[in-house]
Short mmCIF file of C-alpha atoms in Angstrom, two decimals:
data_model
loop_
_atom_site.label_atom_id
_atom_site.label_comp_id
_atom_site.label_asym_id
_atom_site.label_seq_id
_atom_site.Cartn_x
_atom_site.Cartn_y
_atom_site.Cartn_z
CA UNK A 1 17.03 -14.95 -6.24
CA UNK A 2 14.61 -12.20 -7.28
CA UNK A 3 12.50 -12.87 -4.19
CA UNK A 4 15.45 -12.03 -1.95
CA UNK A 5 16.14 -8.70 -3.72
CA UNK A 6 12.47 -7.78 -3.79
CA UNK A 7 12.04 -8.83 -0.15
CA UNK A 8 14.96 -6.62 0.94
CA UNK A 9 13.41 -3.67 -0.86
CA UNK A 10 10.03 -4.40 0.73
CA UNK A 11 11.59 -4.47 4.21
CA UNK A 12 13.37 -1.17 3.49
CA UNK A 13 10.10 0.39 2.34
CA UNK A 14 8.27 -0.89 5.42
CA UNK A 15 10.96 0.59 7.67
CA UNK A 16 10.61 3.96 5.92
CA UNK A 17 6.82 3.83 6.27
CA UNK A 18 7.11 2.87 9.95
CA UNK A 19 9.56 5.72 10.59
CA UNK A 20 7.28 8.27 8.97
CA UNK A 21 4.26 6.84 10.79
CA UNK A 22 5.95 7.33 14.16
CA UNK A 23 7.09 10.84 13.20
CA UNK A 24 3.52 11.53 12.11
CA UNK A 25 2.21 10.40 15.49
CA UNK A 26 4.55 12.81 17.32
CA UNK A 27 4.32 15.83 15.00
CA UNK A 28 0.75 15.43 13.67
CA UNK A 29 1.96 15.65 10.09
CA UNK A 30 -1.28 14.22 8.67
CA UNK A 31 -3.20 17.01 10.35
CA UNK A 32 -0.80 19.79 9.35
CA UNK A 33 -0.05 18.71 5.79
CA UNK A 34 -2.97 17.35 3.75
CA UNK A 35 -0.64 15.50 1.35
CA UNK A 36 1.21 13.52 4.04
CA UNK A 37 -1.66 11.07 4.61
CA UNK A 38 -1.95 10.57 0.86
CA UNK A 39 1.77 9.82 0.64
CA UNK A 40 1.44 7.26 3.44
CA UNK A 41 -1.47 5.55 1.66
CA UNK A 42 0.52 5.49 -1.59
CA UNK A 43 3.45 3.87 0.22
CA UNK A 44 1.16 1.39 1.94
CA UNK A 45 -0.40 0.33 -1.35
CA UNK A 46 3.04 0.00 -2.90
CA UNK A 47 4.18 -2.22 0.00
CA UNK A 48 1.07 -4.40 -0.08
CA UNK A 49 1.46 -5.06 -3.80
CA UNK A 50 5.14 -5.92 -3.33
CA UNK A 51 4.24 -8.34 -0.53
CA UNK A 52 1.53 -9.83 -2.75
CA UNK A 53 4.02 -10.31 -5.59
CA UNK A 54 6.52 -12.03 -3.29
CA UNK A 55 3.84 -14.29 -1.84
CA UNK A 56 2.42 -15.25 -5.23
CA UNK A 57 5.82 -15.88 -6.77
CA UNK A 58 6.77 -18.07 -3.81
CA UNK A 59 3.73 -20.24 -4.49
CA UNK A 60 4.29 -20.05 -8.28
CA UNK A 61 1.06 -18.19 -8.91
CA UNK A 62 2.62 -15.81 -11.42
CA UNK A 63 2.47 -18.26 -14.28
CA UNK A 64 -0.52 -16.33 -15.64
CA UNK A 65 -0.26 -13.17 -17.67
CA UNK A 66 0.63 -9.72 -16.34
CA UNK A 67 -2.95 -8.43 -16.53
CA UNK A 68 -4.12 -11.12 -14.12
CA UNK A 69 -1.21 -10.43 -11.77
CA UNK A 70 -2.00 -6.71 -11.78
CA UNK A 71 -5.72 -7.21 -11.19
CA UNK A 72 -5.17 -9.69 -8.34
CA UNK A 73 -2.62 -7.36 -6.78
CA UNK A 74 -5.01 -4.42 -6.96
CA UNK A 75 -7.72 -6.56 -5.39
CA UNK A 76 -5.41 -7.39 -2.49
CA UNK A 77 -4.52 -3.71 -2.08
CA UNK A 78 -8.21 -2.81 -2.10
CA UNK A 79 -9.00 -5.40 0.59
CA UNK A 80 -6.16 -4.18 2.82
CA UNK A 81 -7.06 -0.52 2.18
CA UNK A 82 -10.71 -1.02 3.11
CA UNK A 83 -9.67 -3.04 6.16
CA UNK A 84 -7.40 -0.17 7.21
CA UNK A 85 -10.26 2.31 6.90
CA UNK A 86 -12.40 0.09 9.16
CA UNK A 87 -9.49 -0.12 11.60
CA UNK A 88 -9.29 3.69 11.70
CA UNK A 89 -12.95 3.82 12.71
CA UNK A 90 -12.53 1.05 15.29
CA UNK A 91 -9.44 2.70 16.81
CA UNK A 92 -11.11 6.14 16.89
CA UNK A 93 -8.54 7.58 14.50
CA UNK A 94 -11.34 8.91 12.32
CA UNK A 95 -15.06 9.34 12.81
CA UNK A 96 -18.11 8.65 10.68
CA UNK A 97 -19.71 11.73 12.20
CA UNK A 98 -17.43 13.88 10.02
CA UNK A 99 -19.94 13.18 7.24
CA UNK A 100 -19.03 14.24 3.72
CA UNK A 101 -15.49 15.11 4.77
CA UNK A 102 -14.98 11.53 6.00
CA UNK A 103 -16.37 10.02 2.81
CA UNK A 104 -14.23 12.26 0.58
CA UNK A 105 -11.09 11.48 2.60
CA UNK A 106 -11.76 7.74 2.62
CA UNK A 107 -12.37 7.60 -1.13
CA UNK A 108 -9.19 9.53 -1.84
CA UNK A 109 -7.25 7.31 0.59
CA UNK A 110 -8.40 4.19 -1.24
CA UNK A 111 -7.57 5.75 -4.60
CA UNK A 112 -4.04 6.47 -3.35
CA UNK A 113 -3.79 2.90 -2.02
CA UNK A 114 -4.73 1.58 -5.46
CA UNK A 115 -2.40 3.97 -7.28
CA UNK A 116 0.48 2.94 -5.03
CA UNK A 117 -0.48 -0.70 -5.53
CA UNK A 118 -0.49 -0.31 -9.29
CA UNK A 119 2.94 1.29 -9.35
CA UNK A 120 4.17 -1.28 -6.82
CA UNK A 121 3.06 -4.30 -8.84
CA UNK A 122 4.57 -2.85 -12.02
CA UNK A 123 7.83 -2.38 -10.10
CA UNK A 124 7.63 -5.92 -8.68
CA UNK A 125 6.92 -7.47 -12.07
CA UNK A 126 10.32 -6.28 -13.21
CA UNK A 127 11.75 -8.87 -10.83
CA UNK A 128 9.28 -11.64 -11.72
CA UNK A 129 9.03 -13.52 -14.98
CA UNK A 130 5.51 -14.09 -16.28
CA UNK A 131 4.28 -16.08 -19.27
CA UNK A 132 2.37 -13.84 -21.63
CA UNK A 133 -0.66 -15.55 -23.13
#
């Protein structure tokens, strides 16, 4: 039952993220507002951790304690976040030639991914029962 409620909320979040992504593409919000890209990364991390929680609960992998669930969720968010940064380079969305500016932006993007993932897994754990050990 909890999976259905959590899944509906994940789909709603993904639709909101998709909407803002398409608006961003048309209005260049990430270029005009420095915080917009950070908000998108936060939302992406939140969504990835929710998807991770749903997937793990479906396969009954949340029988461990909350600390393990949080750390595995953050690892999954980190993997997806780093993969997204590589995709941005591959798709010519960003450029390594930007130097220090690129490195600073990428680090902050990954931090926002992880922060969103942390908040997202804490939110998801409210729907999932874990055995504290």
